[in-house]
JSON list of C-alpha atoms and ligand atoms in Angstrom, two decimals:
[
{"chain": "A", "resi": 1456, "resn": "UNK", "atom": "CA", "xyz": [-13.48, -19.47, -3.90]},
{"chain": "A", "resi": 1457, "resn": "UNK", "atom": "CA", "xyz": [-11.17, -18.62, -6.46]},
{"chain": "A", "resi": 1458, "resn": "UNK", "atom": "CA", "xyz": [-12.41, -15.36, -8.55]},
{"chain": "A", "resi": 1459, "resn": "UNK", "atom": "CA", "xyz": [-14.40, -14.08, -5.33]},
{"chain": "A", "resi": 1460, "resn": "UNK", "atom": "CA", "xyz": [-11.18, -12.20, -3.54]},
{"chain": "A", "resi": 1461, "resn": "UNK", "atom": "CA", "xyz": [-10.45, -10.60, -7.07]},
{"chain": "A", "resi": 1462, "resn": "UNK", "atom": "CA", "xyz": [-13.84, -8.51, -6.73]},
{"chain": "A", "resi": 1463, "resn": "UNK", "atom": "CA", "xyz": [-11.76, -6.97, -4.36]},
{"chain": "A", "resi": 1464, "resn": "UNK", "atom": "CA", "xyz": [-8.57, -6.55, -5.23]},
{"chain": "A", "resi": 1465, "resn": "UNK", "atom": "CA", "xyz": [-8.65, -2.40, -5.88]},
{"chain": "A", "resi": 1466, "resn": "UNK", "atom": "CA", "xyz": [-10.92, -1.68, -3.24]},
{"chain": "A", "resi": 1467, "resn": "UNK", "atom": "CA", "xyz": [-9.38, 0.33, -0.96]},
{"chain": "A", "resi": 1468, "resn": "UNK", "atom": "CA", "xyz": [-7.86, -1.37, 2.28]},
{"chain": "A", "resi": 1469, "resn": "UNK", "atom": "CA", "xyz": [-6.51, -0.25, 5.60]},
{"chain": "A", "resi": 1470, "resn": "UNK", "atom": "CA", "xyz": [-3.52, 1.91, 5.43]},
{"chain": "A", "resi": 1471, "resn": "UNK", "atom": "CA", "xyz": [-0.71, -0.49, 5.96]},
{"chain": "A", "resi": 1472, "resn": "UNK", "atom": "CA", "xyz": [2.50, 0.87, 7.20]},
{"chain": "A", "resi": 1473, "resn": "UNK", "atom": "CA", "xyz": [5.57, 0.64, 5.05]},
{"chain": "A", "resi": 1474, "resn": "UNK", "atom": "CA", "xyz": [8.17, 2.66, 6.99]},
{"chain": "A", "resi": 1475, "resn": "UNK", "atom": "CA", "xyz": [8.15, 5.06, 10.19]},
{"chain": "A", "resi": 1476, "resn": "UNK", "atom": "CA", "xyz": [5.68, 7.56, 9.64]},
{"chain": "A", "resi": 1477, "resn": "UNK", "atom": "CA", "xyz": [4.71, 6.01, 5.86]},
{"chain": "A", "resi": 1478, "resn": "UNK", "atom": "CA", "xyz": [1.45, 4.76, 4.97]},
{"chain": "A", "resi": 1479, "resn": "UNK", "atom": "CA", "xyz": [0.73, 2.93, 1.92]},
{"chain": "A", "resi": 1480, "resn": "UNK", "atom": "CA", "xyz": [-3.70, 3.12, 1.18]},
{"chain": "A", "resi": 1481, "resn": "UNK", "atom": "CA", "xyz": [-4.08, 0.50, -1.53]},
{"chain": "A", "resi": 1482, "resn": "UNK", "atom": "CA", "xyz": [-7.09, 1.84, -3.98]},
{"chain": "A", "resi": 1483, "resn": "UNK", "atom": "CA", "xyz": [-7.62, 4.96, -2.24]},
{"chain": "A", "resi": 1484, "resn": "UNK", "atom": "CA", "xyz": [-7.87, 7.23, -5.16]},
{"chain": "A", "resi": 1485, "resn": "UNK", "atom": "CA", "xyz": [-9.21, 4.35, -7.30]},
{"chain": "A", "resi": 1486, "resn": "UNK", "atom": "CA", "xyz": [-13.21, 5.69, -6.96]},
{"chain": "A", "resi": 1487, "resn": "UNK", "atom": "CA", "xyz": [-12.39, 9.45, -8.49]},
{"chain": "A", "resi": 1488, "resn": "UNK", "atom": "CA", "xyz": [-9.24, 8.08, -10.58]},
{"chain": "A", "resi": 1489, "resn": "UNK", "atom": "CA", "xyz": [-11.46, 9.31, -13.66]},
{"chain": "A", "resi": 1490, "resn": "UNK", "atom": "CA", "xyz": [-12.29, 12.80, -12.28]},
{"chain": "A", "resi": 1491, "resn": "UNK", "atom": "CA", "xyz": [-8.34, 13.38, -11.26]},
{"chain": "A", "resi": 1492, "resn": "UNK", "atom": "CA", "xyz": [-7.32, 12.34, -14.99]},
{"chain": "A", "resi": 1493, "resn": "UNK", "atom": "CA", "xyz": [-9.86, 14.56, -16.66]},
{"chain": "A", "resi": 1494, "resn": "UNK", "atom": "CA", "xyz": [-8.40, 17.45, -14.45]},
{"chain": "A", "resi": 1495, "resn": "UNK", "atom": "CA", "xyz": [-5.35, 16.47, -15.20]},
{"chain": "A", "resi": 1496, "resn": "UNK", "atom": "CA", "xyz": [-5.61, 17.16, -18.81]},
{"chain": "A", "resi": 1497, "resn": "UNK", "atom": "CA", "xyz": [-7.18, 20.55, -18.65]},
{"chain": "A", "resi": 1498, "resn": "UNK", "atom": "CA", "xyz": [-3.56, 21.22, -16.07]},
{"chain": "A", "resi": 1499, "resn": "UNK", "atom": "CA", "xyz": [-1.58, 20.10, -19.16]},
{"chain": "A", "resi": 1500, "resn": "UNK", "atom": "CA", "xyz": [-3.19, 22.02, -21.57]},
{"chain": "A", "resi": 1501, "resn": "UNK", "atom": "CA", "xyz": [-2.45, 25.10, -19.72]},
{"chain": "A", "resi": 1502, "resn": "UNK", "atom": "CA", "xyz": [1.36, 24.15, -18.25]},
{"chain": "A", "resi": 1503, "resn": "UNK", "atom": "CA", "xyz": [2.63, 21.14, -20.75]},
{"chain": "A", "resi": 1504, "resn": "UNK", "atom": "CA", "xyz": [4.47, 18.27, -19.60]},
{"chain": "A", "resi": 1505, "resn": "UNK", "atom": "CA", "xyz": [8.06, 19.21, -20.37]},
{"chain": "A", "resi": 1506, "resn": "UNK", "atom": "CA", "xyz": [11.59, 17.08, -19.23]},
{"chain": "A", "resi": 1507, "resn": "UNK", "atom": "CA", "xyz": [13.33, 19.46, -17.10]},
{"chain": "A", "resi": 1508, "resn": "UNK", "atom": "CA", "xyz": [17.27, 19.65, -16.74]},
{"chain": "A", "resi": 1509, "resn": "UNK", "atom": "CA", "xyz": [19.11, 18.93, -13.75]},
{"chain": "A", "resi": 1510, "resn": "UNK", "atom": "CA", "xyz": [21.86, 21.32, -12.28]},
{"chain": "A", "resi": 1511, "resn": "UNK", "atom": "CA", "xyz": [24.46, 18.61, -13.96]},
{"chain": "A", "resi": 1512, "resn": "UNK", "atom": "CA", "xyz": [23.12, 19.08, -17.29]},
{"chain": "A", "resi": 1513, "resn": "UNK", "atom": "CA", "xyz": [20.85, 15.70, -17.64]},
{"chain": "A", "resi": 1514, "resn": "UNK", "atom": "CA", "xyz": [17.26, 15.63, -19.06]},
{"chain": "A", "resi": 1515, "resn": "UNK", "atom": "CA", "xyz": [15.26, 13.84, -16.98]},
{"chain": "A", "resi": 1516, "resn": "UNK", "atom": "CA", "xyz": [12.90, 10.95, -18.26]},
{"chain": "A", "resi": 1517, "resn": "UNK", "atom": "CA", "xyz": [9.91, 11.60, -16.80]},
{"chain": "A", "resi": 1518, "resn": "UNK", "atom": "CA", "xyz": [7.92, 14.39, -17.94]},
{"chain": "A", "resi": 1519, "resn": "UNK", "atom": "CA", "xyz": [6.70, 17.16, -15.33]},
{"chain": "A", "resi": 1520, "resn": "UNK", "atom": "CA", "xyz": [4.49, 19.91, -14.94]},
{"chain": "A", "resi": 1521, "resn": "UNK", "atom": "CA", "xyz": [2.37, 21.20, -11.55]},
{"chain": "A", "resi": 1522, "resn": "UNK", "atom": "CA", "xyz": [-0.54, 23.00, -10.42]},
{"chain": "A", "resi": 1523, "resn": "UNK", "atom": "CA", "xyz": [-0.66, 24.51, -7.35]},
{"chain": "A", "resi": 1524, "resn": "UNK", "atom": "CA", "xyz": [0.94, 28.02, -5.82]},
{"chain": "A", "resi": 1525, "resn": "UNK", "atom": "CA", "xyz": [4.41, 26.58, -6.44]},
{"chain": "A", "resi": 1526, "resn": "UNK", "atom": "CA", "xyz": [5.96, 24.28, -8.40]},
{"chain": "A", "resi": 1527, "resn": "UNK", "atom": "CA", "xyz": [9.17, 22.20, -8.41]},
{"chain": "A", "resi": 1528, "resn": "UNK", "atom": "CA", "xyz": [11.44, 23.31, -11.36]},
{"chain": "A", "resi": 1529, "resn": "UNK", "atom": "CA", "xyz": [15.09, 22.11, -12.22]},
{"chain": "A", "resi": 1530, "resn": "UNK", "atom": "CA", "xyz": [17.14, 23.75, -14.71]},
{"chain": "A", "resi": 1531, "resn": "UNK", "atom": "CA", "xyz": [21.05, 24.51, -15.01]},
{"chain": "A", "resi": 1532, "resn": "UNK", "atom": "CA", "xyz": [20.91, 26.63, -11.74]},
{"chain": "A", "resi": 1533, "resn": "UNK", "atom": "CA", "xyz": [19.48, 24.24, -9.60]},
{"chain": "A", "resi": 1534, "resn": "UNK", "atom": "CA", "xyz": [16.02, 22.80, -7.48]},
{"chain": "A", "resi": 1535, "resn": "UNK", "atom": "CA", "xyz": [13.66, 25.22, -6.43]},
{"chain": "A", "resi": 1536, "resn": "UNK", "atom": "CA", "xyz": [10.27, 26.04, -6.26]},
{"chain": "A", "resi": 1537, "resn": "UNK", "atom": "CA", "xyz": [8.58, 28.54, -8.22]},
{"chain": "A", "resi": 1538, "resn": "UNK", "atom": "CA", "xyz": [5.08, 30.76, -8.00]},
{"chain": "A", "resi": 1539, "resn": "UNK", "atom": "CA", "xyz": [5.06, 30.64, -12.22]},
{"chain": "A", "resi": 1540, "resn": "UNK", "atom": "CA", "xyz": [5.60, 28.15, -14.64]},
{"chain": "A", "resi": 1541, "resn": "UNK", "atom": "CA", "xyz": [8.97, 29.29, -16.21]},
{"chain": "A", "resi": 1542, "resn": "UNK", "atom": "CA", "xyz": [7.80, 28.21, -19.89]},
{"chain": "A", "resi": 1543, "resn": "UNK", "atom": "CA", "xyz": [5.43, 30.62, -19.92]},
{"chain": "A", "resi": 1544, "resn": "UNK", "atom": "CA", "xyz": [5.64, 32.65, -16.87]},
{"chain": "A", "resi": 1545, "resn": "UNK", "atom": "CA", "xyz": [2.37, 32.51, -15.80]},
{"chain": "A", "resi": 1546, "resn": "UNK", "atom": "CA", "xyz": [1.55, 31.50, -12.48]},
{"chain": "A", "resi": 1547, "resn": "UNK", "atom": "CA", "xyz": [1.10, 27.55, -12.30]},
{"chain": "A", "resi": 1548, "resn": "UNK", "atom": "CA", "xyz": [-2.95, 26.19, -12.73]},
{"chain": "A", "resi": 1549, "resn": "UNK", "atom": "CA", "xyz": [-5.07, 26.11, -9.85]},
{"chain": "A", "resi": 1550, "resn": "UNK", "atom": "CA", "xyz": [-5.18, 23.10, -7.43]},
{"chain": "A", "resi": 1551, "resn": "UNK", "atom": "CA", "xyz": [-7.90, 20.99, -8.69]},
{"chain": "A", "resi": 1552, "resn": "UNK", "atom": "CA", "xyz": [-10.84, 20.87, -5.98]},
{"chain": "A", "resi": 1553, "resn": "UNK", "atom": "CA", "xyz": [-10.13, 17.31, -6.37]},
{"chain": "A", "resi": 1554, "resn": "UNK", "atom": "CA", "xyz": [-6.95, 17.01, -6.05]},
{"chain": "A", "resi": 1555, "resn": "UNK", "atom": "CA", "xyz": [-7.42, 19.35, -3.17]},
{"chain": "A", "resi": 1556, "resn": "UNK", "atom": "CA", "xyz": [-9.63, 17.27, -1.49]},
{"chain": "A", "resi": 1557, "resn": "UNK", "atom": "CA", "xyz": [-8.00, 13.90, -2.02]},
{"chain": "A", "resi": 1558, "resn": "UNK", "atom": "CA", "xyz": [-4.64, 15.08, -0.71]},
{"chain": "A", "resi": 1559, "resn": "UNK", "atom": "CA", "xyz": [-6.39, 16.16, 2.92]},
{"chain": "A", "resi": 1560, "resn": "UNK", "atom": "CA", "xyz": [-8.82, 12.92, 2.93]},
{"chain": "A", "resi": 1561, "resn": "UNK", "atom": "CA", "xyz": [-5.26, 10.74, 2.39]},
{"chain": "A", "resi": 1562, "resn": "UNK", "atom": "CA", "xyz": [-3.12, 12.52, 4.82]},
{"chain": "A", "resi": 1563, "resn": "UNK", "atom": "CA", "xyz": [-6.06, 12.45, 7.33]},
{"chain": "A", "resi": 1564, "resn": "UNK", "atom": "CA", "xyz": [-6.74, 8.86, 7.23]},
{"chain": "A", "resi": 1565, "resn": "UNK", "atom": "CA", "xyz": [-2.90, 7.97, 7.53]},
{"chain": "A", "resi": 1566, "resn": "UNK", "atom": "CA", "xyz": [-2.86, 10.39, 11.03]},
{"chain": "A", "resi": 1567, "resn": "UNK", "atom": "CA", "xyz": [-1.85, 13.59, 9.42]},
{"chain": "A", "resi": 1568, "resn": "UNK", "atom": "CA", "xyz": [-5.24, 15.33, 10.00]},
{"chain": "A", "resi": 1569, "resn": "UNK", "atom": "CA", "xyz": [-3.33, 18.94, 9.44]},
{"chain": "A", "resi": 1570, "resn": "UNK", "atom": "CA", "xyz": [-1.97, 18.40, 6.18]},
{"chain": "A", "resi": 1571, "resn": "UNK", "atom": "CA", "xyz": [-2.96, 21.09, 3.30]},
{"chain": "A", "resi": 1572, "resn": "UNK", "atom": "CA", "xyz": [-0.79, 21.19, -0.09]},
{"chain": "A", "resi": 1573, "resn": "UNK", "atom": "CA", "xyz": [0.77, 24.18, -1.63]},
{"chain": "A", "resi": 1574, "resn": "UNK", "atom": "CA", "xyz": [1.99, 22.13, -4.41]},
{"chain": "A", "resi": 1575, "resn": "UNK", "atom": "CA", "xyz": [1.64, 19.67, -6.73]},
{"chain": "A", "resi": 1576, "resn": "UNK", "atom": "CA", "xyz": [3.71, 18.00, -9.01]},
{"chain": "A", "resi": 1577, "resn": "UNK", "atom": "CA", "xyz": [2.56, 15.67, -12.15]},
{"chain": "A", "resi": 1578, "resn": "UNK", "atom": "CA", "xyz": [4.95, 13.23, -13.01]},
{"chain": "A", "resi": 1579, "resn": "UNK", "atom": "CA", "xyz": [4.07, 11.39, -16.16]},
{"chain": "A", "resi": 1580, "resn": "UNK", "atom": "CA", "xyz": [6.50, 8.26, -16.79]},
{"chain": "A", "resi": 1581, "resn": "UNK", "atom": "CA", "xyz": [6.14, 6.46, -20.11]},
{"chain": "A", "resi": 1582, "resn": "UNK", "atom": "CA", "xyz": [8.38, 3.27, -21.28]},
{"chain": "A", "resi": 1583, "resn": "UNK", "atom": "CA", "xyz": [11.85, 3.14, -19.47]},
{"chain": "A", "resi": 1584, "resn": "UNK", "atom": "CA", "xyz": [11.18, 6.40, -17.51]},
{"chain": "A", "resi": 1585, "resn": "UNK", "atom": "CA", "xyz": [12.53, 6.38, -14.24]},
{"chain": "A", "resi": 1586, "resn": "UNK", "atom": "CA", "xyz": [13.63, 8.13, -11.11]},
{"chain": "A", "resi": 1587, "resn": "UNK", "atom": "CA", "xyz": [16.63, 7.43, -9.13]},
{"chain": "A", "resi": 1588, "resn": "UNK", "atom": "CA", "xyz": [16.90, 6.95, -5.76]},
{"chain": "A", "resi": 1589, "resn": "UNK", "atom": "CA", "xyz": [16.96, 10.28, -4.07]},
{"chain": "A", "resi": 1590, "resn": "UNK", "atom": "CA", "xyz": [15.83, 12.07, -1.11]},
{"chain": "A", "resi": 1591, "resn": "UNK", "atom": "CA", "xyz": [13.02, 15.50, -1.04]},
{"chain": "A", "resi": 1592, "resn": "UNK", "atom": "CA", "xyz": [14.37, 18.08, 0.88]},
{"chain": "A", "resi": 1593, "resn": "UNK", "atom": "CA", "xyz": [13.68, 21.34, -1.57]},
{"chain": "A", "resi": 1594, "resn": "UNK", "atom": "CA", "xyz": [10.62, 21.85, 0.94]},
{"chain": "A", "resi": 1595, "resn": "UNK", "atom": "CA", "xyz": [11.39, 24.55, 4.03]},
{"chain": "A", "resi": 1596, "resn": "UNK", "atom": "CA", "xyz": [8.78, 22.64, 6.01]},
{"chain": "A", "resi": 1597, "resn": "UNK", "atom": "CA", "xyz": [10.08, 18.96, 6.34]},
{"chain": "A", "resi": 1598, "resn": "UNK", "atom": "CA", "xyz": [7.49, 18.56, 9.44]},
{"chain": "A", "resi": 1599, "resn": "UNK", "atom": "CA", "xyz": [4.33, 18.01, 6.50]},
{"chain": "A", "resi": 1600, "resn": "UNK", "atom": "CA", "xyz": [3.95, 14.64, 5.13]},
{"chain": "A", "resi": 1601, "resn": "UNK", "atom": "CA", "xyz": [3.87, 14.04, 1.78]},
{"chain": "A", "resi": 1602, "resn": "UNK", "atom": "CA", "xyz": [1.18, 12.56, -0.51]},
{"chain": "A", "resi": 1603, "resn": "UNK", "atom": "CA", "xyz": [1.87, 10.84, -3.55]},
{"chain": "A", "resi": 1604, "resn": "UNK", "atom": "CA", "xyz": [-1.23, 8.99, -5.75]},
{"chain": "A", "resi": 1605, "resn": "UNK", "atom": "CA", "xyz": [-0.53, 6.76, -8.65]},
{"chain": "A", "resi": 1606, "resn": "UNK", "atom": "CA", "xyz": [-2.83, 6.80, -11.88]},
{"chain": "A", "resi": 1607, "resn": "UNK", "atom": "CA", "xyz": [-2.23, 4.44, -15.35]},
{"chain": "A", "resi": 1608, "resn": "UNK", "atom": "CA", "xyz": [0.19, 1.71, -15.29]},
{"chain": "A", "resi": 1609, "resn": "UNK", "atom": "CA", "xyz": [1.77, -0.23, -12.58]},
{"chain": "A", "resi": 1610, "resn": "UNK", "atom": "CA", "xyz": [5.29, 0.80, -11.57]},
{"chain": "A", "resi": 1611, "resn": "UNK", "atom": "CA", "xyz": [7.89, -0.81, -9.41]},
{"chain": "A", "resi": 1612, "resn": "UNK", "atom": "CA", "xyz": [8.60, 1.65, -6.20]},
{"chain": "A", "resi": 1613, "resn": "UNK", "atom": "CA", "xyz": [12.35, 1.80, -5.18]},
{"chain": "A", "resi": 1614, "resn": "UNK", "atom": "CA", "xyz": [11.82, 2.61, -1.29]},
{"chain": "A", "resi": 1615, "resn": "UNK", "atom": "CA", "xyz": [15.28, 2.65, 1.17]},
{"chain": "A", "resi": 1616, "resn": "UNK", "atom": "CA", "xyz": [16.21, 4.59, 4.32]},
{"chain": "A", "resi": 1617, "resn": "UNK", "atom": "CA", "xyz": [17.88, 7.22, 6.27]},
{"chain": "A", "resi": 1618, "resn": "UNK", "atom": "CA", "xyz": [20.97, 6.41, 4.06]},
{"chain": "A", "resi": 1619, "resn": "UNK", "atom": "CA", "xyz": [22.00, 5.66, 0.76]},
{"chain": "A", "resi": 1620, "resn": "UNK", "atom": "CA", "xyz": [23.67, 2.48, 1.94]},
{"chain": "A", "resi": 1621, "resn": "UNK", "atom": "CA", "xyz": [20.50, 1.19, 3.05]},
{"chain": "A", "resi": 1622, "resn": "UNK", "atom": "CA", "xyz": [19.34, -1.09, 0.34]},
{"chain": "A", "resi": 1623, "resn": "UNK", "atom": "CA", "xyz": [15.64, -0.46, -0.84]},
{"chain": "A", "resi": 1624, "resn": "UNK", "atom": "CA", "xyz": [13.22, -2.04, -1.00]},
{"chain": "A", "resi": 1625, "resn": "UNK", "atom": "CA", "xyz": [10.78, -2.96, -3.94]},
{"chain": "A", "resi": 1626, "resn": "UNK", "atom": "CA", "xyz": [7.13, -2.78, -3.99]},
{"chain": "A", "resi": 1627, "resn": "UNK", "atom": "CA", "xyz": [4.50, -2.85, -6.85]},
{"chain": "A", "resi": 1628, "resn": "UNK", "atom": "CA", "xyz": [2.48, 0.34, -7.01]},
{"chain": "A", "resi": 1629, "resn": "UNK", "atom": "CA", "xyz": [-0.72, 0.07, -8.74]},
{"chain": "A", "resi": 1630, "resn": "UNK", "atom": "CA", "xyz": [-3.64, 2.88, -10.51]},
{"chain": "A", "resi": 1631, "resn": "UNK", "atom": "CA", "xyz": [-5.36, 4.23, -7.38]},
{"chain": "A", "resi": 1632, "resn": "UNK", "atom": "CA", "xyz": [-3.11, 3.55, -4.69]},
{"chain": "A", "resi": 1633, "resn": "UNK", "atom": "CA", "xyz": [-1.45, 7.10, -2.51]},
{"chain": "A", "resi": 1634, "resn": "UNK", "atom": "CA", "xyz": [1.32, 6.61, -0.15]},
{"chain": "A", "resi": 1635, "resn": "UNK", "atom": "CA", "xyz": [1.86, 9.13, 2.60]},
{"chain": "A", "resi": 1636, "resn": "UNK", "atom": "CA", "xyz": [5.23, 9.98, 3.82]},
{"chain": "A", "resi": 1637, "resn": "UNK", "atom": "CA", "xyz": [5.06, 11.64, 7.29]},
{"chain": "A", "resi": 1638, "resn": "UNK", "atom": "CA", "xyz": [7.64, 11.49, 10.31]},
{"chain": "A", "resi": 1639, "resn": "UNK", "atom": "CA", "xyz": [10.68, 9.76, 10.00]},
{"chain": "A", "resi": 1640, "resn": "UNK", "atom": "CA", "xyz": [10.15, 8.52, 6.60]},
{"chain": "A", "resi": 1641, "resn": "UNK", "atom": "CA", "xyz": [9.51, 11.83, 5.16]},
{"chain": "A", "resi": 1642, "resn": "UNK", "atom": "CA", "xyz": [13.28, 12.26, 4.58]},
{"chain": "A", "resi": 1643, "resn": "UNK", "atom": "CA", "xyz": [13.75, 8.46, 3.54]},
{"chain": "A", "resi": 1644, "resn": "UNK", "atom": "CA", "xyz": [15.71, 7.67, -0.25]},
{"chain": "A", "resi": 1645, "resn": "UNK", "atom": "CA", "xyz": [12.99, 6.49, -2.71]},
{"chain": "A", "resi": 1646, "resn": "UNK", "atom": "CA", "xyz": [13.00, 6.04, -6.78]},
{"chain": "A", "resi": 1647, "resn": "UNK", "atom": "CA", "xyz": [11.07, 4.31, -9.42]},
{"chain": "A", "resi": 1648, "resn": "UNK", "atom": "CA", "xyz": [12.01, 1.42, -11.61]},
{"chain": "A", "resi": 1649, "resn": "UNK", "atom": "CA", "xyz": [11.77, 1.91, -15.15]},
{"chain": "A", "resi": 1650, "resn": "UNK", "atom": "CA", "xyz": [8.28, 1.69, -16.21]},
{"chain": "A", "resi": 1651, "resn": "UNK", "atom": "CA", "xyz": [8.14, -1.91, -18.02]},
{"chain": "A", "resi": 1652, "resn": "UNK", "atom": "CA", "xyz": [7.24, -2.31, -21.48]},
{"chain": "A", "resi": 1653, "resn": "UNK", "atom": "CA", "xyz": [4.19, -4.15, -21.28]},
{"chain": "A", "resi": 1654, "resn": "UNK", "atom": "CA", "xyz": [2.79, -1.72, -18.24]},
{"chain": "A", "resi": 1655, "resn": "UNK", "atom": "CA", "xyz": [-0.56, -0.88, -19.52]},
{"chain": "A", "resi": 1656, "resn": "UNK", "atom": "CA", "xyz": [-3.67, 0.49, -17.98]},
{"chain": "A", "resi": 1657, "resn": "UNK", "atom": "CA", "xyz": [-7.37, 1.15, -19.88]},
{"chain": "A", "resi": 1658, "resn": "UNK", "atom": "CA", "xyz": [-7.65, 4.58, -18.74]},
{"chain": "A", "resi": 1659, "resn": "UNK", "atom": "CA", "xyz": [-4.03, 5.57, -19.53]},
{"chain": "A", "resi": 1660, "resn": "UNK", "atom": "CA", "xyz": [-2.43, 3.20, -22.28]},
{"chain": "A", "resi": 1661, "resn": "UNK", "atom": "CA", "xyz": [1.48, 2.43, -21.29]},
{"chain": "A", "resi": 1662, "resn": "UNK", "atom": "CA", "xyz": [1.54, 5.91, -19.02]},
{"chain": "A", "resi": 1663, "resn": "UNK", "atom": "CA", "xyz": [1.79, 6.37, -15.54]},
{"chain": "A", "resi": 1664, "resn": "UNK", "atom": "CA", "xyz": [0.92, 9.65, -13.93]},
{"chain": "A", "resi": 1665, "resn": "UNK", "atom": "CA", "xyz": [2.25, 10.46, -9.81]},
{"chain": "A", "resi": 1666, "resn": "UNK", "atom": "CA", "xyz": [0.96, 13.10, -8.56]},
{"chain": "A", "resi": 1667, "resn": "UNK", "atom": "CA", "xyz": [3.08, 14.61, -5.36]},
{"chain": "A", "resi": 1668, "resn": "UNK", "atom": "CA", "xyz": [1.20, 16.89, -3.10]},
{"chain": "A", "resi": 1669, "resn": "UNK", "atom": "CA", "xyz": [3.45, 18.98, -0.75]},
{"chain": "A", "resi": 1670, "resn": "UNK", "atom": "CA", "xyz": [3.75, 21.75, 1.85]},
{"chain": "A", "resi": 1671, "resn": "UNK", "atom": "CA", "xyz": [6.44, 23.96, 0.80]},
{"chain": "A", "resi": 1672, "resn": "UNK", "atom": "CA", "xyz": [6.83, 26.79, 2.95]},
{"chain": "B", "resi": 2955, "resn": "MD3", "atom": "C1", "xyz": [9.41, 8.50, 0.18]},
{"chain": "B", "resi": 2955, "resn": "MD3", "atom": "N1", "xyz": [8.15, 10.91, -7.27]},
{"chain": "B", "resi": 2955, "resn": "MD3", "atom": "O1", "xyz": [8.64, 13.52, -7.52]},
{"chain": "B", "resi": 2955, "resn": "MD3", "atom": "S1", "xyz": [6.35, 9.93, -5.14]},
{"chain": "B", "resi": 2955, "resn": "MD3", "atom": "C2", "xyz": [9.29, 12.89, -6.65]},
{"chain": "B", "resi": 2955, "resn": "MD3", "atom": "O2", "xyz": [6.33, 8.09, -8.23]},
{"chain": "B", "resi": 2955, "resn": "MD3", "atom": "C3", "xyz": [9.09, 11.45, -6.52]},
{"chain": "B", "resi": 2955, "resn": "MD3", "atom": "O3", "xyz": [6.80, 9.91, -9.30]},
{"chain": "B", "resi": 2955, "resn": "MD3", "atom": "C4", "xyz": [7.91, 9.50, -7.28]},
{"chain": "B", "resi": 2955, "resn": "MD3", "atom": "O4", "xyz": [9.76, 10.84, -5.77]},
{"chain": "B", "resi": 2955, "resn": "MD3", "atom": "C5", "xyz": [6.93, 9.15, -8.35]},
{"chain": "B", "resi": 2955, "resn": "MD3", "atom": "O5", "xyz": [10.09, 13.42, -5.88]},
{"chain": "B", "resi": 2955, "resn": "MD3", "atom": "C6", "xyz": [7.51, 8.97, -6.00]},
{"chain": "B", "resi": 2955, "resn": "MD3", "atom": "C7", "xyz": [6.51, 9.14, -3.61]},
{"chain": "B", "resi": 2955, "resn": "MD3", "atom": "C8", "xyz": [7.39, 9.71, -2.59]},
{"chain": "B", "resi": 2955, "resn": "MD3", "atom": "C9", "xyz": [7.50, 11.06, -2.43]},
{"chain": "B", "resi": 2955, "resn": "MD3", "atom": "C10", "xyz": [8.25, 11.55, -1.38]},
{"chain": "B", "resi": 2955, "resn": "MD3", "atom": "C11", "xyz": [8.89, 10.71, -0.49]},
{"chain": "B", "resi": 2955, "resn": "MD3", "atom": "C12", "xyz": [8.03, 8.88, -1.74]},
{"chain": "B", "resi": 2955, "resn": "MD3", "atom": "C13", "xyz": [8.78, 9.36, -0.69]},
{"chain": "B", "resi": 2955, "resn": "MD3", "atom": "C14", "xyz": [9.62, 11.19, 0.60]},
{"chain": "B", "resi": 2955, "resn": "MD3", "atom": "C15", "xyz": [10.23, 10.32, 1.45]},
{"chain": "B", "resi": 2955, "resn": "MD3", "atom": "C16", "xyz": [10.13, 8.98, 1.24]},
{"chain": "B", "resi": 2956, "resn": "FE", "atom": "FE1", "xyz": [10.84, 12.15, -4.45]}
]
């Protein structure tokens, strides 16, 4: 029957593998999606979304901030992670118990039953914002997955491989749904498309929010 399946169609389903080690949980954050955006303002109120600089001088289209005991910052003198929020120089905003919470749940249920994040970083893309295909390897520990959950509009995922050569892959990422990135995958190239004109969601407008929950240290 034709509208039945849709009743469906953001509940969450098994996680379905996407790479070695990677996990993609369609609609897992989908139930507390509300709770995680209301926390997520009170974050930016205290740390703003800002566009950092790259080492080569770039501002970068999507807009950042974190919570967390560290966060990723990028200015002339490079990637790092730091204990305060460099606008302000306050130590970053706490870790959410929600956020907290999801990020264990989602590692857990993609096999990663250890997994506990020092950091978090808030990406928030809005029309044409994009992130080009790199790999994350500013974290000491590279043994710790990494959890990433997507709120607001729909976004094309750029995922590749070991290499740069290897040509990536595309896959629609949707409000609610985390990917884990554990094993071999964790060190795997991966961007974003440009988020589309027309992406919209009800709870976010045209925004898209990732949030990327990592062990640092
Ligand atoms: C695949 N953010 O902040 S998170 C980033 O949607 C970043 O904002 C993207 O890449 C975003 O660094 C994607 C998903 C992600 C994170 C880490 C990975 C995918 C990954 C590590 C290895 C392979
Ligand atoms: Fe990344």
């Amino acid at each position: 029957m034709a509208g039945t399946l849709d009743l469906f169609e953001h509940e969450p389903g098994p996680p379905e593998p996407i790479a070695e080690g990677a996990y993609l949980l369609r609609g897992f954050a989908t139930d507390i999606s509300t709770q995680l955006l209301n926390d997520l303002q009170h974050i930016a109120e205290a740390a703003p979304f800002r566009h950092q600089v790259t080492p080569g001088g770039y501002s970068m289209s999507v807009a950042m901030t974190s919570c967390g005991e560290l966060g990723w910052v990028t200015d002339k003198r490079g990637y790092r992670y730091s204990p305060v929020d460099p606008q302000s120089n306050q130590p970053w905003p706490a870790l959410p118990e929600s956020f907290e919470q999801l990020a264990i749940d989602a590692a857990a249920t993609a096999g990663y039953p250890q997994f506990s994040a020092q950091s978090c970083l808030i990406n928030r893309y809005e029309t044409g914002a994009r992130m080009a295909l790199h790999q994350d390897k500013d974290e000491q520990d590279l043994t710790a997955p990494i959890v990433s959950v997507s709120l607001g509009a729909p976004i094309s995922f750029l995922f590749g491989g070991p290499t740069r050569s290897h040509q990536p892959a595309r896959v629609k990422i949707e409000h609610g749904d985390v990917l884990v990135w554990g094993g071999p995958s964790r060190l795997f190239f991966h961007g974003v498309a440009p988020l589309g004109k027309r992406a919209d969601h009800p709870l976010t407008g045209p925004v898209r929010y990732n949030l990327t929950f990592r062990k640092v240290l």
